[in-house]
Short mmCIF file of C-alpha atoms in Angstrom, two decimals:
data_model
loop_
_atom_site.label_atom_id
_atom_site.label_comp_id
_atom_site.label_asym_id
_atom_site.label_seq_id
_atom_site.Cartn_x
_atom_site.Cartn_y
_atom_site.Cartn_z
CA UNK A 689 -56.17 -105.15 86.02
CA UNK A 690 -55.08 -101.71 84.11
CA UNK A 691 -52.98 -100.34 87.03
CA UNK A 692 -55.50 -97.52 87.81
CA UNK A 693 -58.25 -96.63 90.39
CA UNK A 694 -60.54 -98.05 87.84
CA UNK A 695 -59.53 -101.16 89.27
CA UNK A 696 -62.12 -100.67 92.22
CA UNK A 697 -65.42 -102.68 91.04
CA UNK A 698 -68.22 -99.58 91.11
CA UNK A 699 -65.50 -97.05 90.34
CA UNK A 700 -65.51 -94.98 86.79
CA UNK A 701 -63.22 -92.28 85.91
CA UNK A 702 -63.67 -89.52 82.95
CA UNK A 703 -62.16 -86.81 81.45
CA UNK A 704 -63.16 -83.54 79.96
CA UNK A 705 -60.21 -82.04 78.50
CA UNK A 706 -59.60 -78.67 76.68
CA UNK A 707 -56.50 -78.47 74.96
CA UNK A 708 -57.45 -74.78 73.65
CA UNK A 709 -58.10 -73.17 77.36
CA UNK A 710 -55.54 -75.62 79.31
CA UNK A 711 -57.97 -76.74 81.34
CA UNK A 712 -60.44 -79.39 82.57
CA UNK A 713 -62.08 -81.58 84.85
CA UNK A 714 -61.74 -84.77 85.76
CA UNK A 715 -65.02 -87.17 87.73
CA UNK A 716 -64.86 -90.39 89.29
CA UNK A 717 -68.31 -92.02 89.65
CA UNK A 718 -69.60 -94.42 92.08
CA UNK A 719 -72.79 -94.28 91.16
CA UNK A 720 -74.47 -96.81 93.72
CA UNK A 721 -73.13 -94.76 96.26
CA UNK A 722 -70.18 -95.13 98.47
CA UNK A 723 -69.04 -94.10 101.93
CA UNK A 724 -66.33 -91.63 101.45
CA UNK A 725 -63.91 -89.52 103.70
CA UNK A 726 -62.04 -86.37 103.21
CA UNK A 727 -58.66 -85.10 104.65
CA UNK A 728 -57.64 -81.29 103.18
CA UNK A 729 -54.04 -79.86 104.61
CA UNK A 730 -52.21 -76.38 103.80
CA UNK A 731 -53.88 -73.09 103.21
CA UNK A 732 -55.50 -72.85 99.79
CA UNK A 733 -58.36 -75.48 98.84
CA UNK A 734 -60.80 -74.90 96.98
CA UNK A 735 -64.05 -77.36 97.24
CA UNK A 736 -67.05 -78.05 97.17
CA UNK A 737 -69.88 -80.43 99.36
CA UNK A 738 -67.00 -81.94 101.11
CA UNK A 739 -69.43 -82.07 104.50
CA UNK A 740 -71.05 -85.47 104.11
CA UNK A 741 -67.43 -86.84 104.30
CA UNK A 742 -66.99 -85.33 107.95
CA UNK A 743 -68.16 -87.27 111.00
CA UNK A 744 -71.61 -86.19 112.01
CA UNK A 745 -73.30 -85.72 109.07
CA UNK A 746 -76.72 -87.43 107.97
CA UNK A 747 -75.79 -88.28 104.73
CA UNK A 748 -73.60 -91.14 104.41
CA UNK A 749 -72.66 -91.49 100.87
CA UNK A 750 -71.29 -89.97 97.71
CA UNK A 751 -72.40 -90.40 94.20
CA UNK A 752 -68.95 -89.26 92.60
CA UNK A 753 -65.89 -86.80 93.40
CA UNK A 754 -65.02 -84.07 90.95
CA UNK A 755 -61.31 -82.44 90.68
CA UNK A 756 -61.38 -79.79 88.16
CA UNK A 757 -59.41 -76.85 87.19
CA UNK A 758 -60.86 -73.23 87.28
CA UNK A 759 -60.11 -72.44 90.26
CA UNK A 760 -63.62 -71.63 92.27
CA UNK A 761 -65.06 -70.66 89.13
CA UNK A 762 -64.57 -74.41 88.10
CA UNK A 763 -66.62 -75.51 91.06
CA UNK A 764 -69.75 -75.00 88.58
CA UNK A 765 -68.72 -78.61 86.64
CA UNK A 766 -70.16 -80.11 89.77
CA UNK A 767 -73.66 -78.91 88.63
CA UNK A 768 -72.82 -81.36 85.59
CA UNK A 769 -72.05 -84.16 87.43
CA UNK A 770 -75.23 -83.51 89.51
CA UNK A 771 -77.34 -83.55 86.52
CA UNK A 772 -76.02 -86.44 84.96
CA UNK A 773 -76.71 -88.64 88.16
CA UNK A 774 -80.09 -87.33 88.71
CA UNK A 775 -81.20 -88.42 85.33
CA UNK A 776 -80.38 -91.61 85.74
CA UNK A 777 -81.72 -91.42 89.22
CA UNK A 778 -78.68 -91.49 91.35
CA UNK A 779 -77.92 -89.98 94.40
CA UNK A 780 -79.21 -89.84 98.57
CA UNK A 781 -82.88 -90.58 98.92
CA UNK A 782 -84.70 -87.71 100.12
CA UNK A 783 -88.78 -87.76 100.94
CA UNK A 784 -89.45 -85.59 97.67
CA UNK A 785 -86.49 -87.30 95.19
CA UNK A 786 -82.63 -88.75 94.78
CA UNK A 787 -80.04 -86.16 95.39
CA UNK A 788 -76.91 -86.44 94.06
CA UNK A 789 -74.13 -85.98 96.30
CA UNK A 790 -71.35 -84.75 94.58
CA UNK A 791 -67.74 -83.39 96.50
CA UNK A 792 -65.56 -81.28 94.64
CA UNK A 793 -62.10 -79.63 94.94
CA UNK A 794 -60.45 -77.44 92.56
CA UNK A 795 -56.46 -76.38 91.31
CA UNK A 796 -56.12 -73.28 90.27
CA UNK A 797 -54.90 -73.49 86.38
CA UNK A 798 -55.96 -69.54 85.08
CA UNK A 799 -52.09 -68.89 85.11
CA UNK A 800 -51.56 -70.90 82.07
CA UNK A 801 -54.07 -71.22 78.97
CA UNK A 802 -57.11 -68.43 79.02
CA UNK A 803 -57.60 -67.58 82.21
CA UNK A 804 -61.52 -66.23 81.01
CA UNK A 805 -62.09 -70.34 79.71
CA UNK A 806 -62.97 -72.66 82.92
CA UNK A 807 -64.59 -75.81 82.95
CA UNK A 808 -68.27 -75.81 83.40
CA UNK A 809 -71.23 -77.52 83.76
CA UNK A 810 -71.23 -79.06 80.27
CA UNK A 811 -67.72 -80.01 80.83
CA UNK A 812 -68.51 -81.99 83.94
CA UNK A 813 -71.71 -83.68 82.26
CA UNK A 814 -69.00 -84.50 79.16
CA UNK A 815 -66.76 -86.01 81.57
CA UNK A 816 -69.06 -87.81 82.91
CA UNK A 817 -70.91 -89.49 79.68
CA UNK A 818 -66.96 -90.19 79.37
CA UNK A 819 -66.38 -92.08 82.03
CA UNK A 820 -65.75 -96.20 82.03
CA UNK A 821 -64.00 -98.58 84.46
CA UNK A 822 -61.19 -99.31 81.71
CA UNK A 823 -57.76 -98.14 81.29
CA UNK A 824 -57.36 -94.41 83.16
CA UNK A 825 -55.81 -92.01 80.60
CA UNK A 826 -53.19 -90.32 82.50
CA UNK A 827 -50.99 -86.58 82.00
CA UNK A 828 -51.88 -83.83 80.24
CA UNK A 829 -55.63 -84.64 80.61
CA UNK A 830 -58.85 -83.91 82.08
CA UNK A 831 -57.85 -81.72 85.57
CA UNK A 832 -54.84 -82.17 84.69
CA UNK A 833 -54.10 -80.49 81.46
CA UNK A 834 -53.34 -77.00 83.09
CA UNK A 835 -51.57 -78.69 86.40
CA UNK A 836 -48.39 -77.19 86.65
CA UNK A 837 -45.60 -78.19 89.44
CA UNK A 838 -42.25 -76.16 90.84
CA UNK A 839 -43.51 -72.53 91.16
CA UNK A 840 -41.98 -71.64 93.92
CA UNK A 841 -40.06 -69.00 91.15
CA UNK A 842 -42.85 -68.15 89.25
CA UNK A 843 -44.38 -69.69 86.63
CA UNK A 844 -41.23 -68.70 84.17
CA UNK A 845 -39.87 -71.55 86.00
CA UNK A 846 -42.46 -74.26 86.42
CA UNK A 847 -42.64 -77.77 84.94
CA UNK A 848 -45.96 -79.37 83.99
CA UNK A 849 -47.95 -81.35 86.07
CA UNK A 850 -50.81 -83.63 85.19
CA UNK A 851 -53.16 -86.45 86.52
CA UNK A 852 -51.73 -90.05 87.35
CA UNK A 853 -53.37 -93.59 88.91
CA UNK A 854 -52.19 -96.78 90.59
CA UNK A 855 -53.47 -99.84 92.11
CA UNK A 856 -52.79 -103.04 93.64
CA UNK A 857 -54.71 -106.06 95.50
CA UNK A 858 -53.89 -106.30 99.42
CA UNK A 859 -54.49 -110.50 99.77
CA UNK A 860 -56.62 -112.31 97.73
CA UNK A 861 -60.01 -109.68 97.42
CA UNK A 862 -59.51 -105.94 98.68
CA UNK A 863 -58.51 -103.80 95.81
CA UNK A 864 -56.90 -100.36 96.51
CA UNK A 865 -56.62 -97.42 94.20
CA UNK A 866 -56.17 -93.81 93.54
CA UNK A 867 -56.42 -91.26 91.17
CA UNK A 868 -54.50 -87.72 91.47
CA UNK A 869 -53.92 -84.07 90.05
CA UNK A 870 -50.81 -82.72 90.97
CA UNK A 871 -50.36 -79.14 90.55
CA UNK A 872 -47.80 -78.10 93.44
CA UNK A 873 -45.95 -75.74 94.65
CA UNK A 874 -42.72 -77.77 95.50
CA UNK A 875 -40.94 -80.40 93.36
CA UNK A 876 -41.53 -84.14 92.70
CA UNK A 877 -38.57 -86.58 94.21
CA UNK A 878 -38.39 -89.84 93.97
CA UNK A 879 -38.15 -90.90 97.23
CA UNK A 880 -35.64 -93.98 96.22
CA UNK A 881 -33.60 -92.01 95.04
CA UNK A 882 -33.79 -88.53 96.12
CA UNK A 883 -33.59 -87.31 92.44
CA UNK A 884 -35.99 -84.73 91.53
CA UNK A 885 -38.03 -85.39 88.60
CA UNK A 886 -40.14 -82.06 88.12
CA UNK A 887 -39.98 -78.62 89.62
CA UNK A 888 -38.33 -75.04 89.39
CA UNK A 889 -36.35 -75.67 86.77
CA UNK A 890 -32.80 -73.85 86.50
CA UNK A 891 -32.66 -70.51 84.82
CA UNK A 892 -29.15 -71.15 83.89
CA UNK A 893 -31.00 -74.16 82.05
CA UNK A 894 -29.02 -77.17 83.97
CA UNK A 895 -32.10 -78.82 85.25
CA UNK A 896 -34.02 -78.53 88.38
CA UNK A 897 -33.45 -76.56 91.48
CA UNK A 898 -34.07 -77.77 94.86
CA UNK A 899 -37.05 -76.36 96.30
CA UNK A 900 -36.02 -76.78 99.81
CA UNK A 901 -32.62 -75.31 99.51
CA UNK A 902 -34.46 -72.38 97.81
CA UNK A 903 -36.17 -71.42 101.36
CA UNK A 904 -33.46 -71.73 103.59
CA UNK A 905 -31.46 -69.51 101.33
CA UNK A 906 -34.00 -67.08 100.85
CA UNK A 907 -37.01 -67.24 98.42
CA UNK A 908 -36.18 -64.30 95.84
CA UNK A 909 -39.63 -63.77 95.00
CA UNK A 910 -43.16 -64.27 97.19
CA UNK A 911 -44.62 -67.53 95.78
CA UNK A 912 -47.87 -67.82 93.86
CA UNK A 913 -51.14 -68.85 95.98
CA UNK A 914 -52.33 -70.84 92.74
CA UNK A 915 -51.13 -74.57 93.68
CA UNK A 916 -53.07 -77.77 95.19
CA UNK A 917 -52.95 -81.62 94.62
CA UNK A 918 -55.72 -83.47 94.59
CA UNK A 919 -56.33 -86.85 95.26
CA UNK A 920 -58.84 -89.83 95.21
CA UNK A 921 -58.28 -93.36 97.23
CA UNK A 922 -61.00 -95.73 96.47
CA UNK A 923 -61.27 -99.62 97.62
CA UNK A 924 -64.10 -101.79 97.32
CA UNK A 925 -63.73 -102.92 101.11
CA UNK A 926 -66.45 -101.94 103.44
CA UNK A 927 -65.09 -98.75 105.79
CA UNK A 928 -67.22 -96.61 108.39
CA UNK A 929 -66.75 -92.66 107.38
CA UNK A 930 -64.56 -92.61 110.27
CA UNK A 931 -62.10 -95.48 108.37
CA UNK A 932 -62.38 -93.74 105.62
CA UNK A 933 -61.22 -90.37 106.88
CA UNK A 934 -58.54 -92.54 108.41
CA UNK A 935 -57.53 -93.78 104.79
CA UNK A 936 -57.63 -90.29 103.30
CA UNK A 937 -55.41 -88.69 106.31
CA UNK A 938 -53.27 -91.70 105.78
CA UNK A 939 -52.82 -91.36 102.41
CA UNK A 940 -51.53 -87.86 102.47
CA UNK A 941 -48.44 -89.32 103.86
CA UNK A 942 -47.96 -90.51 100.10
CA UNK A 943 -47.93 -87.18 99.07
CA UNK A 944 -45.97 -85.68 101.85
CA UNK A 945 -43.08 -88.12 100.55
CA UNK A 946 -42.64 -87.08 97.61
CA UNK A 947 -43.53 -83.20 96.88
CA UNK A 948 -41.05 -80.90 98.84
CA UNK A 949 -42.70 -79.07 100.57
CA UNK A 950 -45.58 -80.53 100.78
CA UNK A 951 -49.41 -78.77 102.90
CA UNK A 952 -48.20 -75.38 102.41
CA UNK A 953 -49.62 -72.26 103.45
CA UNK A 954 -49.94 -71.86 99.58
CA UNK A 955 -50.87 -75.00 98.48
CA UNK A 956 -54.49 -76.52 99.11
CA UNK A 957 -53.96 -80.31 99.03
CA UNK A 958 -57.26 -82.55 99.54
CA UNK A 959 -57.25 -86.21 99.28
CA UNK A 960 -60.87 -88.04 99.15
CA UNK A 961 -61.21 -91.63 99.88
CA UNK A 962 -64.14 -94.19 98.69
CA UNK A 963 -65.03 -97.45 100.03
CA UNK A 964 -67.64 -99.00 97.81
CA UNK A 965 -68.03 -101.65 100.56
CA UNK A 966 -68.18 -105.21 98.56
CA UNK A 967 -65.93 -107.12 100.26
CA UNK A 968 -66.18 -106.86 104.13
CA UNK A 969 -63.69 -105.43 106.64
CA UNK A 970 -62.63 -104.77 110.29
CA UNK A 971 -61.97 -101.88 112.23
CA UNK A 972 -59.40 -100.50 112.86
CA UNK A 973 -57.12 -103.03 110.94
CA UNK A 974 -58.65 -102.49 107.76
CA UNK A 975 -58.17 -98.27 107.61
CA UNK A 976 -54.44 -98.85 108.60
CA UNK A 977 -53.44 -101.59 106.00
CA UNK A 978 -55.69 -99.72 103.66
CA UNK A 979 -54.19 -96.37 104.39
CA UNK A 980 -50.63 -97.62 104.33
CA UNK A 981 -51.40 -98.73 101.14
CA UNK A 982 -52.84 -95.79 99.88
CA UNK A 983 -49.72 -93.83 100.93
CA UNK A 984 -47.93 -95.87 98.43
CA UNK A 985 -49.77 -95.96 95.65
CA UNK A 986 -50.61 -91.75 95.70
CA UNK A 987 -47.08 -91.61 95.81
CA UNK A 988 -45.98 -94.02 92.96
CA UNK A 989 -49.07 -91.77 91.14
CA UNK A 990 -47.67 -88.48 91.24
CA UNK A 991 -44.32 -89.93 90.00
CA UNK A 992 -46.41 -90.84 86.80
CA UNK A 993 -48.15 -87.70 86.42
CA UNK A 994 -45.44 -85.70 85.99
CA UNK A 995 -43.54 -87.82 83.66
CA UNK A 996 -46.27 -88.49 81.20
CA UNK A 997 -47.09 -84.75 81.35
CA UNK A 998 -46.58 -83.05 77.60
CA UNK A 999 -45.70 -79.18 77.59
CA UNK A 1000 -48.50 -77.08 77.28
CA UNK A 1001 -48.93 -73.47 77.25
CA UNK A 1002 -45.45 -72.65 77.30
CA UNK A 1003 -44.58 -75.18 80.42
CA UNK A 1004 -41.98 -77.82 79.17
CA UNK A 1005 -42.99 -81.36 80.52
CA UNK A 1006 -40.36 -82.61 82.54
CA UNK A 1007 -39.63 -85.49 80.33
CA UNK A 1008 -37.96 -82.84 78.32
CA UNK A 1009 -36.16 -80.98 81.11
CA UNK A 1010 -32.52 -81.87 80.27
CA UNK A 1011 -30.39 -82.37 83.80
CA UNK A 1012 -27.27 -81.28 84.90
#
């Protein structure tokens, strides 16, 4: 087991990572196909082909998820990902030929880095002739590397954010994991301990300022529309797209706990969720212990995005944010 979504027998994550821009993407393949569900809160997402994870729609599978920076210009890596399954003949069978089925969502990273460099669709075929179902590199990577958390003050102000996993075995066979990108608007908190562990940090230089007693004293400035975190729940248990929406809107819980605030107006937070379907399941027991799950492991994953973040572009990591 490597502690990562990877964990999830079917599942393969890669990166494409430019250190140069700040930028990247980030694709986790299911090749075979799996059923998948999508829940999206606050006011600012950015995706792509989400549809055949909504109830209702013919096609019942996905062939891989892509987060990637570039805001919508970054939604062209998907054509990558696309390409790469259809030559090795992946994707929902269709009277002519395979399509690939490919969901997307995007952060918005052109604040940091070049905003004229954003991944494309060589950088989502890269990522995916990078992908394996080892160890996950996490931080500063992939659609990650121009996260950026805490700008409710600016950018001036923000720590980095970056791209963290988890997993963990619910009885003897059903494996749960996730993947994320977190590049909020609000801090990161550890919910044991109500010590924040990334955000606005102080201009006075003595750590981090709380986020929520920002608002009720007045925000001094209007914040940035340019956050989102984006996650992926996968689990090789066999889930209806209804239990899998269930798992996604579940999950977001996770992430609710521990970035404050969390599903703003400005943020555009998405969370995916797979189900690969090898080991069977019931409904509607399985969706809630697997979505209970999931709320624990997305938030144990932003934890370790953050702090194995490095400072890019001028954003200190918050390993390196000394605290009052």
């Amino acid at each position: 087991m490597h502690d990562a979504i990877t964990d999830v027998k079917g599942i393969k994550v890669g990166h494409y990572t430019d250190r140069e821009g700040i930028t990247g993407c980030t694709v986790v393949l299911c090749e075979d196909g799996a059923v998948g569900g999508v829940d999206v809160r606050g006011g600012s997402a950015g995706t792509r082909e989400i549809d055949p994870m909504r109830p209702g729609h013919v096609v019942e599978k996905v062939n891989a998820v892509l987060l990637t920076g570039g805001s919508a210009f970054g939604l062209d890596a998907a054509a990558g990902v696309a390409r790469y399954l259809e030559e090795r003949g992946k994707g929902h069978q269709t009277r002519a030929m395979k399509v690939p089925i490919v969901p997307t969502a995007v952060i918005y990273d052109l604040a940091i880095g070049s905003k004229n460099v954003r991944p494309d669709a060589e950088a989502g075929y890269k990522a995916c002739l990078a992908a394996s179902d080892g160890p996950v590199e996490e931080g500063s990577v992939g659609a990650g590397t121009g996260a950026t958390v805490g700008k409710l003050l600016g950018m001036e102000h923000a720590t980095k954010g970056g791209v963290g996993t988890a997993s963990t075995t619910i009885g003897d066979e059903i494996v749960v994991g996730v993947l994320v990108v977190v590049n909020a608007l609000g801090n990161v908190v550890d919910p044991s301990s109500g010590r924040i562990v990334a955000g606005v940090r102080d201009p006075e230089g003595k750590g981090f300022l709380d986020t929520v007693e920002l608002i009720r004293y007045g925000i001094p400035a209007f914040p940035p529309r340019s956050n989102s975190t984006l996650a992926v729940v996968a689990t090789n248990a066999g889930l209806s797209r209804e239990g899998a929406i269930v798992v996604a809107r579940m999950a977001q819980a996770g992430l609710a706990r521990v970035i404050r605030p969390a599903h703003t107006i400005f943020d555009g937070d998405v969370v995916f969720a797979l189900a690969t379907g090898e080991k069977e399941s019931y409904y509607p027991l399985s969706p809630f212990i697997i979505g209970t799950i999931a709320a624990e492991l997305l938030a144990q994953a932003i934890i370790r995005a953050v702090m194995k973040a490095e400072s890019l572009g001028g954003v200190p990591a918050a390993k390196e944010v000394v605290q009052a």
